[in-house]
Short mmCIF file of C-alpha atoms and ligand atoms in Angstrom, two decimals:
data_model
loop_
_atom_site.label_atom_id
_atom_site.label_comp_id
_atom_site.label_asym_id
_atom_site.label_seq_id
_atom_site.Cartn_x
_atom_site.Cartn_y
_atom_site.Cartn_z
CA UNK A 1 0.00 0.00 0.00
CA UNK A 2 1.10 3.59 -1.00
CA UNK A 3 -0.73 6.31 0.56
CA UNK A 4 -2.32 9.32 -1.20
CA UNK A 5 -0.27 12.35 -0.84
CA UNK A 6 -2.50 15.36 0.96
CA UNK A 7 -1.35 17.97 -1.72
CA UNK A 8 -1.82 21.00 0.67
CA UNK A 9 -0.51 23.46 -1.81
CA UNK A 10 -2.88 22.37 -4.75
CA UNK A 11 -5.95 22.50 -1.93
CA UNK A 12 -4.16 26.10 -0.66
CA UNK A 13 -3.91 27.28 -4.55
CA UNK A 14 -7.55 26.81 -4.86
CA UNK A 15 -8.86 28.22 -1.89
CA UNK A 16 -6.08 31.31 -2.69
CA UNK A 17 -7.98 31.60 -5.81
CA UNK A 18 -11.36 31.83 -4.47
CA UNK A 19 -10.38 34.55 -2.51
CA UNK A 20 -8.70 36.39 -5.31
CA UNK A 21 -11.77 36.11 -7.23
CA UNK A 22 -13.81 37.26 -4.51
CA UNK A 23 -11.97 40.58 -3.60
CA UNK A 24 -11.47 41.54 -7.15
CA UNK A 25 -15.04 41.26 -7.34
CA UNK A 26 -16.04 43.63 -4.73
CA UNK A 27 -13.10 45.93 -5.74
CA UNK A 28 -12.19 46.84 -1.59
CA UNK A 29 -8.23 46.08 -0.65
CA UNK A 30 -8.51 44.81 2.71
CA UNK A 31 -5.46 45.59 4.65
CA UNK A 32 -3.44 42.94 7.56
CA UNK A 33 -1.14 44.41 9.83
CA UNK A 34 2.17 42.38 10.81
CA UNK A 35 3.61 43.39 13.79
CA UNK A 36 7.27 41.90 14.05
CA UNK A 37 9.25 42.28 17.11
CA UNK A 38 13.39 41.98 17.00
CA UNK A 39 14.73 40.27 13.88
CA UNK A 40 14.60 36.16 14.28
CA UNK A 41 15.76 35.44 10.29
CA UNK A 42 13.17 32.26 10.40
CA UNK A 43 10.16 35.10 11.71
CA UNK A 44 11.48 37.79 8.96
CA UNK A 45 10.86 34.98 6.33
CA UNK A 46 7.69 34.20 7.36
CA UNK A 47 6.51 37.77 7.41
CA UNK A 48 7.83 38.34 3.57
CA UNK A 49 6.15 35.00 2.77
CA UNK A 50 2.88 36.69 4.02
CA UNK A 51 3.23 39.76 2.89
CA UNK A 52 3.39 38.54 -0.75
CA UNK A 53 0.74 35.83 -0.54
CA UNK A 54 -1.46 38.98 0.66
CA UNK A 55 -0.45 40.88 -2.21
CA UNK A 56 -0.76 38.30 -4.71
CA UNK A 57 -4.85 38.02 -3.57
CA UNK A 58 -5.23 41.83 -3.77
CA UNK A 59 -4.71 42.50 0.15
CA UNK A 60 -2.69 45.12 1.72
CA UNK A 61 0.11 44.32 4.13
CA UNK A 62 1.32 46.52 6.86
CA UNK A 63 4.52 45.41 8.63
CA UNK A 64 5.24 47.25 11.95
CA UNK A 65 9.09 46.72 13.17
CA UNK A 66 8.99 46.87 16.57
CA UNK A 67 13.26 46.53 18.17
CA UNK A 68 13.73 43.89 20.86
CA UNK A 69 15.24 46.42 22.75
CA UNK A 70 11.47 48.14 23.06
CA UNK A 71 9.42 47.95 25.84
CA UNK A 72 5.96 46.04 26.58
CA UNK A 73 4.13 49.79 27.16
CA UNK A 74 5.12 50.67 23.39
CA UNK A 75 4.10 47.31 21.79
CA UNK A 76 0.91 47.73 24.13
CA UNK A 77 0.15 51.29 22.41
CA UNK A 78 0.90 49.84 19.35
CA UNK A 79 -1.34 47.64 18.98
CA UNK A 80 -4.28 49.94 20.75
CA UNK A 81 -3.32 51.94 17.62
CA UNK A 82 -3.84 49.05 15.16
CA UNK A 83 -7.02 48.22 17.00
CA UNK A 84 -8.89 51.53 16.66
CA UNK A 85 -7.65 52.37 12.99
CA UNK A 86 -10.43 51.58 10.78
CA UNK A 87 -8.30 50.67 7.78
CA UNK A 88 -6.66 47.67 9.55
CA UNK A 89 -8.88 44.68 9.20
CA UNK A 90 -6.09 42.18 10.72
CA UNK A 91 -3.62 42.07 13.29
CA UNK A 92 -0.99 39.87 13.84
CA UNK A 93 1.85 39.54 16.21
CA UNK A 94 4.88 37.22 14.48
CA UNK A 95 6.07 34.45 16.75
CA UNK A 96 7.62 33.45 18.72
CA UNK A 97 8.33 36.84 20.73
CA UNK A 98 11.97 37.48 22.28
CA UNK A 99 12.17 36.01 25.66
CA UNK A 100 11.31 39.34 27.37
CA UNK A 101 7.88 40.18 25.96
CA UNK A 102 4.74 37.89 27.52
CA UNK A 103 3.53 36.47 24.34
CA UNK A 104 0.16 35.43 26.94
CA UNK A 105 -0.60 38.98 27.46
CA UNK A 106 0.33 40.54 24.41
CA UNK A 107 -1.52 38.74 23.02
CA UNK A 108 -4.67 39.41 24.84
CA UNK A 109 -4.33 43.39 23.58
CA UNK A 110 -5.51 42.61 20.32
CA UNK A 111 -9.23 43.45 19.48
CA UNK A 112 -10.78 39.58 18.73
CA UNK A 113 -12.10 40.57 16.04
CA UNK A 114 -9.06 41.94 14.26
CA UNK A 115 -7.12 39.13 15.43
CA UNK A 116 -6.43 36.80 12.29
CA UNK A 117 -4.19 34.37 14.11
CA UNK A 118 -7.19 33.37 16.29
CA UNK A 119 -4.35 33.52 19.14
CA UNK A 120 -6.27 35.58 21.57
CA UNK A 121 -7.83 33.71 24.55
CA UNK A 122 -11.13 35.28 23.44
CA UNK A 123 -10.65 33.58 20.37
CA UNK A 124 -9.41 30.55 21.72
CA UNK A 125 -11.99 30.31 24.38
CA UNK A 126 -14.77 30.95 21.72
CA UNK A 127 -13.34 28.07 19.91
CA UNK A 128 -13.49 25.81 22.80
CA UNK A 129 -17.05 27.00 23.65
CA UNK A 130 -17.71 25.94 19.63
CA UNK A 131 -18.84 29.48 18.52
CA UNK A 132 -19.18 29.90 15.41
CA UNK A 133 -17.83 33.56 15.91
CA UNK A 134 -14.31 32.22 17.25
CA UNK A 135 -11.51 33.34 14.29
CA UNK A 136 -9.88 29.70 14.39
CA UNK A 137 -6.00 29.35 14.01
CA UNK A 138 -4.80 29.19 10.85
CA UNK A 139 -2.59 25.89 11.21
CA UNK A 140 -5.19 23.61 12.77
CA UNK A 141 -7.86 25.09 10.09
CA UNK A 142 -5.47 24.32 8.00
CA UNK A 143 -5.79 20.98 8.66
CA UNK A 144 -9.19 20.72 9.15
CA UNK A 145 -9.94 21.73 5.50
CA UNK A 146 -7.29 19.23 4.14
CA UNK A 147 -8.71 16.34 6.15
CA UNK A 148 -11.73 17.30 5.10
CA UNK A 149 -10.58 17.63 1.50
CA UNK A 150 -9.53 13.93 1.33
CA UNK A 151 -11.87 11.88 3.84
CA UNK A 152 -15.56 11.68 3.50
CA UNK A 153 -16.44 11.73 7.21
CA UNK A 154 -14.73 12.25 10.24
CA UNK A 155 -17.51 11.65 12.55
CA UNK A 156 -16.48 9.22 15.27
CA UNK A 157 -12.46 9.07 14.05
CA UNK A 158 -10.07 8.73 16.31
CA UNK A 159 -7.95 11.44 16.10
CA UNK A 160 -4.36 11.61 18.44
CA UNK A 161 -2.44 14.60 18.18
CA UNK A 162 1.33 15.06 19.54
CA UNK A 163 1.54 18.38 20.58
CA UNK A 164 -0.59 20.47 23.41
CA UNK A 165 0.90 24.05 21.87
CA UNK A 166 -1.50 27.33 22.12
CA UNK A 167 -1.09 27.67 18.45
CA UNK A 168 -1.36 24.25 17.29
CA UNK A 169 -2.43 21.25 19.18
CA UNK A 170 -4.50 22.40 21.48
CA UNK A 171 -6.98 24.64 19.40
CA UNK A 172 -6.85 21.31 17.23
CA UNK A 173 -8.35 19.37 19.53
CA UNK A 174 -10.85 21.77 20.23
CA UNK A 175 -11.37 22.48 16.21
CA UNK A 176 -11.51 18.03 16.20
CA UNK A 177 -13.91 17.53 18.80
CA UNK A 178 -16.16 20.29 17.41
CA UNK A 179 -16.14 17.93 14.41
CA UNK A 180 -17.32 15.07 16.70
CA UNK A 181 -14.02 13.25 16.17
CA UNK A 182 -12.92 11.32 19.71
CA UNK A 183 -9.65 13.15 20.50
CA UNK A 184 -6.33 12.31 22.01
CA UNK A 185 -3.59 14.51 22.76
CA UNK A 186 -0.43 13.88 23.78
CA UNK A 187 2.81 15.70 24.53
CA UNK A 188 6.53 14.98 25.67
CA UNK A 189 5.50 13.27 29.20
CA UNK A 190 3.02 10.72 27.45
CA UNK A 191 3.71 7.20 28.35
CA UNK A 192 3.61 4.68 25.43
CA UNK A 193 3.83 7.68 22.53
CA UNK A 194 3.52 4.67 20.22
CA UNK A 195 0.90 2.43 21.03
CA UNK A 196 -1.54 5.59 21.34
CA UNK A 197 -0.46 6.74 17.93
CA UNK A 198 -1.06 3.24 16.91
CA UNK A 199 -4.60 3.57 18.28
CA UNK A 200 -5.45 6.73 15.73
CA UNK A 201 -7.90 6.92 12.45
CA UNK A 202 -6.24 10.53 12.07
CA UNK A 203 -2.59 10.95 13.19
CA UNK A 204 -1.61 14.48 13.52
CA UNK A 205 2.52 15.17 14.48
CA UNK A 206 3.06 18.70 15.82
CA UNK A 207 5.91 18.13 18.19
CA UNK A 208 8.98 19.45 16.47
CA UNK A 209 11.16 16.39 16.23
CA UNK A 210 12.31 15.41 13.08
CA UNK A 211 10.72 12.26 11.20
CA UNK A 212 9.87 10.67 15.26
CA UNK A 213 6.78 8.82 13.89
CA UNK A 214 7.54 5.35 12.53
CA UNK A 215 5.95 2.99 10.56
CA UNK A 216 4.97 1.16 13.12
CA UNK A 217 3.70 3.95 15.03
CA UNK A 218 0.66 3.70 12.22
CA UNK A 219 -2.43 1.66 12.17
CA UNK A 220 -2.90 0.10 8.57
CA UNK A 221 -4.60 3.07 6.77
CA UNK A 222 -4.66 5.77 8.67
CA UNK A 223 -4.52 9.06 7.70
CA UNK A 224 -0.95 10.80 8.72
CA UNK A 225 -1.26 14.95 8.99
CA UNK A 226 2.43 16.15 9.62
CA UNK A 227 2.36 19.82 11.09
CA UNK A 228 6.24 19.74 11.58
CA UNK A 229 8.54 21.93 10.36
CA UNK A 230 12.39 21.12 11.03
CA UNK A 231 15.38 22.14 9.50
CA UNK A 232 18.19 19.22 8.94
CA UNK A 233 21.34 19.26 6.86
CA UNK A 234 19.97 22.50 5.39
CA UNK A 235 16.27 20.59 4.01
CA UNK A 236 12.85 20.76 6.20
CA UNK A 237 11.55 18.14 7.26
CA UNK A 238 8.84 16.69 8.85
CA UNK A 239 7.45 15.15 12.48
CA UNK A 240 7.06 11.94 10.43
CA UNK A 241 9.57 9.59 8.43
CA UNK A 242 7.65 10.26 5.15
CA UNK A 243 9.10 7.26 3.34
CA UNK A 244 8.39 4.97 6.11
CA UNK A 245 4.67 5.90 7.21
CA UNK A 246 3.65 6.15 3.27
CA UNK A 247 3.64 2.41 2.86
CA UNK A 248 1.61 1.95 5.26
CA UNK A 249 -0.82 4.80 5.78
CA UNK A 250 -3.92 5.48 3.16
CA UNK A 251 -3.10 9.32 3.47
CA UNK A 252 -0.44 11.44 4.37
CA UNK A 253 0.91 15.41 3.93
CA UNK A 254 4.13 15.68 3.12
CA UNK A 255 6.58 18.39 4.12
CA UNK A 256 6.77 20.79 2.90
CA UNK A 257 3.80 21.24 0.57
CA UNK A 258 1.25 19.69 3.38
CA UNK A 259 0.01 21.71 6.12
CA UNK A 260 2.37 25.11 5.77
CA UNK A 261 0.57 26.39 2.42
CA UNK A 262 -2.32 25.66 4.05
CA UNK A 263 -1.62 27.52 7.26
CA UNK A 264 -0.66 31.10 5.01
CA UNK A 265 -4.15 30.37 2.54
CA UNK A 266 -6.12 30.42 5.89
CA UNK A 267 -4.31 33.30 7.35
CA UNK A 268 -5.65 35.01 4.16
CA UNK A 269 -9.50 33.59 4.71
CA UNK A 270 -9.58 34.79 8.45
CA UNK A 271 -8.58 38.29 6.56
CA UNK A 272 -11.02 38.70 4.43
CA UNK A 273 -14.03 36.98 6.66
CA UNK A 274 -12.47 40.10 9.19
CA UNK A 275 -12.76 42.76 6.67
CA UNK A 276 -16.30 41.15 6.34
CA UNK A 277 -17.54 40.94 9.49
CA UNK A 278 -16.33 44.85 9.57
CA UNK A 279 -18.12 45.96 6.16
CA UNK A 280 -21.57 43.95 6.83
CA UNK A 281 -22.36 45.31 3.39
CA UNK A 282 -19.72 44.09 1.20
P1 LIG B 301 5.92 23.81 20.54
O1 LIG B 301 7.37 23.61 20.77
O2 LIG B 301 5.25 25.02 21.08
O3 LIG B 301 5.13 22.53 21.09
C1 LIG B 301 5.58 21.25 20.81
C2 LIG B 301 4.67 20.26 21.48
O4 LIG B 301 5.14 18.95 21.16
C3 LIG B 301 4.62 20.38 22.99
O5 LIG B 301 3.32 20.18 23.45
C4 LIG B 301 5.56 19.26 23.45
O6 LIG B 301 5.19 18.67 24.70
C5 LIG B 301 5.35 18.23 22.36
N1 LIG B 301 6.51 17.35 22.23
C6 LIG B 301 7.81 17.72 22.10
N2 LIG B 301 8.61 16.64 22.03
C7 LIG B 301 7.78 15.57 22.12
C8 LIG B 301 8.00 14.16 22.13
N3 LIG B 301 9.23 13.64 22.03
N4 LIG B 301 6.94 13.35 22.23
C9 LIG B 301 5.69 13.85 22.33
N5 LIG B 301 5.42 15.17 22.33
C10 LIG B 301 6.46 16.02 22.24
O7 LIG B 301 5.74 23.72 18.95
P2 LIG B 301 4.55 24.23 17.99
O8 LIG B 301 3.27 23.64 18.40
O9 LIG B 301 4.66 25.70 17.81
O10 LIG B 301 5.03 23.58 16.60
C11 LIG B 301 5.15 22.18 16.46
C12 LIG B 301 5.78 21.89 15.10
O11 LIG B 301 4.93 22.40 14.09
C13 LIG B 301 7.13 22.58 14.90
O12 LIG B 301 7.93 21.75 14.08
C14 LIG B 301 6.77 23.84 14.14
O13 LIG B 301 7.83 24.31 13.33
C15 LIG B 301 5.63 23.33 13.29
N6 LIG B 301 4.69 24.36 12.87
C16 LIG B 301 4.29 24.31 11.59
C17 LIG B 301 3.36 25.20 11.12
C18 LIG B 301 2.93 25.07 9.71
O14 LIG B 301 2.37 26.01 9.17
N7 LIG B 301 3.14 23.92 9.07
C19 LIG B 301 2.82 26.26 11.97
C20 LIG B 301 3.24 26.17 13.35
C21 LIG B 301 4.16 25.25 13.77
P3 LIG B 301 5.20 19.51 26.08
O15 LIG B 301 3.96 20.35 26.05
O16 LIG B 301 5.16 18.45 27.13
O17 LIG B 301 6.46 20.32 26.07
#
C-alpha cells in the first residue's frame, strides 16, 4: 500500500484563488497588519512570505518593526493603535516573541475581532465553547480543510495529536472535537507515545522532532497529517519519516507542501471573513 499524498498546496492554490476572485469582485483592498518584534531570520521569512501571498490576492500588508530592545508599554500602544484604525482589518503579532515580551498577554491586547491568528484567549476560548464567531488558528484550520478535503467523514475518528501548543495542538483538539471526532492529545510526558499513535484513524505530528513517527507507530490506513517543520542538513523536514509511514498509511501530507501552504491560505481567509464581518455590506 502507498498512501495518497495530501497535496496542501494544490488544496491552498484553490482556496487562494477563491479569494482572489472574490476581492477583485467587490473591488475593496482589505489591509493585515504584521507586527514583528526583533529580527529572528526564520520570523522575517515568514513575514515576507505573508506579505506577498497577501499581495498576490489583492490585500494590503502593513509590517510594523517593533526593536527587541522596546518595551511592553510601546508594543501595548501599538497595537491599541492598530485596534482603533479603521483601515486595519487584521492584526498579527509574528512568533515566537523574544524572551522578554509575555507572548500570553500581548496577546490578549488585540481586538478579537481583528485578530487573524485566532491567538487571543477570546478567540481561543470561543473556539473551545464551539462558537461559530471564534476566528480559528490558521494551522489547525489548515488541517481541518485538508482532512476534510480527502476523507468523507470524520464523525467518530479517532484522532491523536502530539503536541498540546496554544497555536497548534490544542486549538486542534478543540477544532476536532467540534467535528465530533474522539480526541487524544499527547505531549513529551506521554507514556507509550507509540501504542496511542497506533490507536489513531487521524494521526496528527506537531511536536517538532524530526521524522519521530515510525511505521509502526501507524495503524494500517490511517490518515498521517504532519504539522512539523524542522530544519536538517539545510532541508525541512517533517514530524514523520515520510518514506516509512507512506507504505503503510492510506493518506499522508508531506513536508513541505502539506500543512504550511495551508496555514498562510487560511491566514488570508480569516482576513477577508475580518474585513467582512467589519463591512456587513460588502
Ligand atoms: P511547541 O514547541 O510550542 O510545542 C511542541 C509540542 O510537542 C509540545 O506540546 C511538546 O510537549 C510536544 N513534544 C515535544 N517533544 C515531544 C516528544 N518527544 N513526544 C511527544 N510530544 C512532544 O511547537 P509548535 O506547536 O509551535 O510547533 C510544532 C511543530 O509544528 C514545529 O515543528 C513547528 O515548526 C511546526 N509548525 C508548523 C506550522 C505550519 O504552518 N506547518 C505552523 C506552526 C508550527 P510539552 O507540552 O510536554 O512540552
Amino acid at each position: 500500500m502507498t498512501a495518497v499524498i495530501m497535496n496542501g498546496k494544490e488544496v491552498a492554490m484553490n482556496i487562494r484563488k477563491v479569494l482572489a476572485e472574490e476581492i477583485a469582485a467587490t473591488g475593496v483592498s482589505p489591509l493585515l497588519a504584521i507586527v514583528q518584534v526583533g529580527d529572528n531570520p526564520a520570523s522575517q521569512i515568514y513575514v515576507r512570505n505573508k506579505h506577498k501571498a497577501a499581495a498576490e490576492i489583492g490585500m494590503k500588508c502593513r509590517i510594523c518593526y517593533v526593536p527587541e530592545t522596546d518595551d511592553e508599554e510601546n508594543l501595548r500602544n501599538l497595537l491599541l493603535d492598530l485596534n482603533d484604525n479603521d483601515d486595519v482589518n487584521g492584526i498579527i503579532v509574528q512568533l515566537p516573541l523574544p524572551q522578554n515580551f509575555d507572548e500570553l498577554k500581548i496577546l490578549s491586547w488585540i481586538k478579537y475581532i481583528k485578530d487573524v491568528d485566532g491567538f487571543s484567549p477570546t478567540n481561543a476560548g470561543l473556539l473551545q465553547m464551539n462558537s461559530p464567531e471564534a476566528v480559528v488558528a490558521a494551522t489547525p484550520q489548515g488541517v481541518l480543510a485538508l482532512l476534510k478535503h480527502y476523507l468523507s467523514d470524520l464523525r467518530g475518528k479517532h484522532a491523536v495529536i502530539i503536541g498540546r501548543s496554544n497555536i497548534v495542538g490544542r486549538p486542534l483538539a478543540d477544532l476536532l472535537l467540534n467535528q465530533d471526532c474522539t480526541v487524544t492529545v499527547t505531549h513529551s510526558k506521554t507514556v507509550n507515545l507509540p501504542d496511542i499513535c497506533r490507536q489513531a484513524d487521524i494521526l496528527i505530528a506537531a511536536c517538532g522532532c524530526p521524522k519521530m513517527v515510525k511505521a509502526d507507530w501507524v495503524k494500517k490506513g490511517a490518515c498521517v497529517v504532519d504539522v512539523g517543520i524542522n530544519r536538517v542538513d539545510g532541508h525541512l523536514v517533517g514530524d514523520v519519516d515520510f518514506d516509512e509511514v507512506k507504505e503503510v498509511a492510506s493518506y499522508i501530507s508531506p513536508v513541505p507542501g502539506g500543512v504550511g501552504p495551508m496555514t498562510v491560505a487560511m491566514l488570508l481567509k480569516n482576513t477577508w471573513n475580518a474585513y467582512k464581518k467589519q463591512h456587513p455590506l460588502v
